[in-house]
């Protein structure tokens, strides 16, 4: 799943990048450095995922209603 998300994020940006960042933050795939998570959130935002834009304490909070 991680490889597919990485490929989709690289190709499309947007939401798949935010999902990948969430997985990295939670350690679902493997722990990810905070800098990489921030990079993925920027890719998500730049790719049109408005929920990824701005400053957030965690990626998880971008999924809270």
mmCIF file with all atom_site columns, C-alpha atoms in Angstrom:
data_model
loop_
_atom_site.group_PDB
_atom_site.id
_atom_site.type_symbol
_atom_site.label_atom_id
_atom_site.label_alt_id
_atom_site.label_comp_id
_atom_site.label_asym_id
_atom_site.label_entity_id
_atom_site.label_seq_id
_atom_site.pdbx_PDB_ins_code
_atom_site.Cartn_x
_atom_site.Cartn_y
_atom_site.Cartn_z
_atom_site.occupancy
_atom_site.B_iso_or_equiv
_atom_site.pdbx_formal_charge
_atom_site.auth_seq_id
_atom_site.auth_comp_id
_atom_site.auth_asym_id
_atom_site.auth_atom_id
_atom_site.pdbx_PDB_model_num
ATOM 1  C CA . UNK A 1 1  ? 0.000   0.000  0.000  1.00 0.00 ? 1  UNK A CA 1
ATOM 2  C CA . UNK A 1 2  ? 2.815   2.412  0.852  1.00 0.00 ? 2  UNK A CA 1
ATOM 3  C CA . UNK A 1 3  ? 4.516   1.966  -2.522 1.00 0.00 ? 3  UNK A CA 1
ATOM 4  C CA . UNK A 1 4  ? 1.251   2.607  -4.339 1.00 0.00 ? 4  UNK A CA 1
ATOM 5  C CA . UNK A 1 5  ? 0.574   5.732  -2.264 1.00 0.00 ? 5  UNK A CA 1
ATOM 6  C CA . UNK A 1 6  ? 4.106   7.011  -2.878 1.00 0.00 ? 6  UNK A CA 1
ATOM 7  C CA . UNK A 1 7  ? 3.706   6.534  -6.629 1.00 0.00 ? 7  UNK A CA 1
ATOM 8  C CA . UNK A 1 8  ? 0.272   8.164  -6.665 1.00 0.00 ? 8  UNK A CA 1
ATOM 9  C CA . UNK A 1 9  ? 1.472   11.057 -4.517 1.00 0.00 ? 9  UNK A CA 1
ATOM 10 C CA . UNK A 1 10 ? 4.434   11.635 -6.819 1.00 0.00 ? 10 UNK A CA 1
ATOM 11 C CA . UNK A 1 11 ? 2.201   11.491 -9.893 1.00 0.00 ? 11 UNK A CA 1
ATOM 12 C CA . UNK A 1 12 ? -0.846  13.430 -8.686 1.00 0.00 ? 12 UNK A CA 1
ATOM 13 C CA . UNK A 1 13 ? -0.037  15.180 -5.402 1.00 0.00 ? 13 UNK A CA 1
ATOM 14 C CA . UNK A 1 14 ? -3.113  16.111 -3.388 1.00 0.00 ? 14 UNK A CA 1
ATOM 15 C CA . UNK A 1 15 ? -4.989  13.763 -1.101 1.00 0.00 ? 15 UNK A CA 1
ATOM 16 C CA . UNK A 1 16 ? -2.766  10.672 -1.579 1.00 0.00 ? 16 UNK A CA 1
ATOM 17 C CA . UNK A 1 17 ? 0.155   12.702 -0.183 1.00 0.00 ? 17 UNK A CA 1
ATOM 18 C CA . UNK A 1 18 ? -1.859  13.619 2.917  1.00 0.00 ? 18 UNK A CA 1
ATOM 19 C CA . UNK A 1 19 ? -2.802  9.953  3.435  1.00 0.00 ? 19 UNK A CA 1
ATOM 20 C CA . UNK A 1 20 ? 0.869   9.003  3.111  1.00 0.00 ? 20 UNK A CA 1
ATOM 21 C CA . UNK A 1 21 ? 1.806   11.723 5.629  1.00 0.00 ? 21 UNK A CA 1
ATOM 22 C CA . UNK A 1 22 ? -0.820  10.402 8.048  1.00 0.00 ? 22 UNK A CA 1
ATOM 23 C CA . UNK A 1 23 ? 0.572   6.890  7.716  1.00 0.00 ? 23 UNK A CA 1
ATOM 24 C CA . UNK A 1 24 ? 4.053   8.216  8.413  1.00 0.00 ? 24 UNK A CA 1
ATOM 25 C CA . UNK A 1 25 ? 2.878   10.214 11.405 1.00 0.00 ? 25 UNK A CA 1
ATOM 26 C CA . UNK A 1 26 ? 1.056   7.239  12.921 1.00 0.00 ? 26 UNK A CA 1
ATOM 27 C CA . UNK A 1 27 ? 3.790   4.770  12.035 1.00 0.00 ? 27 UNK A CA 1
ATOM 28 C CA . UNK A 1 28 ? 1.366   2.706  9.958  1.00 0.00 ? 28 UNK A CA 1
ATOM 29 C CA . UNK A 1 29 ? 3.958   2.129  7.250  1.00 0.00 ? 29 UNK A CA 1
ATOM 30 C CA . UNK A 1 30 ? 7.059   3.002  9.254  1.00 0.00 ? 30 UNK A CA 1
ATOM 31 C CA . UNK A 1 31 ? 8.005   6.001  11.356 1.00 0.00 ? 31 UNK A CA 1
ATOM 32 C CA . UNK A 1 32 ? 8.717   8.963  9.123  1.00 0.00 ? 32 UNK A CA 1
ATOM 33 C CA . UNK A 1 33 ? 10.854  12.016 9.922  1.00 0.00 ? 33 UNK A CA 1
ATOM 34 C CA . UNK A 1 34 ? 8.820   15.144 10.672 1.00 0.00 ? 34 UNK A CA 1
ATOM 35 C CA . UNK A 1 35 ? 10.528  16.942 7.769  1.00 0.00 ? 35 UNK A CA 1
ATOM 36 C CA . UNK A 1 36 ? 9.272   14.292 5.322  1.00 0.00 ? 36 UNK A CA 1
ATOM 37 C CA . UNK A 1 37 ? 5.752   14.572 6.733  1.00 0.00 ? 37 UNK A CA 1
ATOM 38 C CA . UNK A 1 38 ? 5.868   18.356 6.245  1.00 0.00 ? 38 UNK A CA 1
ATOM 39 C CA . UNK A 1 39 ? 7.116   17.837 2.687  1.00 0.00 ? 39 UNK A CA 1
ATOM 40 C CA . UNK A 1 40 ? 4.215   15.479 1.948  1.00 0.00 ? 40 UNK A CA 1
ATOM 41 C CA . UNK A 1 41 ? 1.709   17.957 3.390  1.00 0.00 ? 41 UNK A CA 1
ATOM 42 C CA . UNK A 1 42 ? 3.140   20.662 1.122  1.00 0.00 ? 42 UNK A CA 1
ATOM 43 C CA . UNK A 1 43 ? 2.791   18.327 -1.877 1.00 0.00 ? 43 UNK A CA 1
ATOM 44 C CA . UNK A 1 44 ? -0.783  17.625 -0.818 1.00 0.00 ? 44 UNK A CA 1
ATOM 45 C CA . UNK A 1 45 ? -1.583  21.326 -0.538 1.00 0.00 ? 45 UNK A CA 1
ATOM 46 C CA . UNK A 1 46 ? 0.178   22.189 -3.792 1.00 0.00 ? 46 UNK A CA 1
ATOM 47 C CA . UNK A 1 47 ? -1.757  19.370 -5.453 1.00 0.00 ? 47 UNK A CA 1
ATOM 48 C CA . UNK A 1 48 ? -5.136  20.832 -4.501 1.00 0.00 ? 48 UNK A CA 1
ATOM 49 C CA . UNK A 1 49 ? -5.877  19.207 -1.128 1.00 0.00 ? 49 UNK A CA 1
ATOM 50 C CA . UNK A 1 50 ? -7.020  22.329 0.733  1.00 0.00 ? 50 UNK A CA 1
ATOM 51 C CA . UNK A 1 51 ? -7.263  20.486 4.066  1.00 0.00 ? 51 UNK A CA 1
ATOM 52 C CA . UNK A 1 52 ? -3.477  20.006 3.942  1.00 0.00 ? 52 UNK A CA 1
ATOM 53 C CA . UNK A 1 53 ? -2.822  23.728 3.608  1.00 0.00 ? 53 UNK A CA 1
ATOM 54 C CA . UNK A 1 54 ? -1.870  25.921 6.539  1.00 0.00 ? 54 UNK A CA 1
ATOM 55 C CA . UNK A 1 55 ? -0.278  25.146 9.862  1.00 0.00 ? 55 UNK A CA 1
ATOM 56 C CA . UNK A 1 56 ? -1.351  22.026 11.741 1.00 0.00 ? 56 UNK A CA 1
ATOM 57 C CA . UNK A 1 57 ? 0.007   20.456 14.909 1.00 0.00 ? 57 UNK A CA 1
ATOM 58 C CA . UNK A 1 58 ? -0.601  17.009 13.430 1.00 0.00 ? 58 UNK A CA 1
ATOM 59 C CA . UNK A 1 59 ? -1.682  15.518 10.135 1.00 0.00 ? 59 UNK A CA 1
ATOM 60 C CA . UNK A 1 60 ? -4.402  13.658 12.003 1.00 0.00 ? 60 UNK A CA 1
ATOM 61 C CA . UNK A 1 61 ? -6.173  16.881 12.914 1.00 0.00 ? 61 UNK A CA 1
ATOM 62 C CA . UNK A 1 62 ? -6.715  17.614 9.221  1.00 0.00 ? 62 UNK A CA 1
ATOM 63 C CA . UNK A 1 63 ? -9.142  14.687 9.181  1.00 0.00 ? 63 UNK A CA 1
ATOM 64 C CA . UNK A 1 64 ? -11.186 15.821 12.192 1.00 0.00 ? 64 UNK A CA 1
ATOM 65 C CA . UNK A 1 65 ? -14.542 17.418 11.384 1.00 0.00 ? 65 UNK A CA 1
#
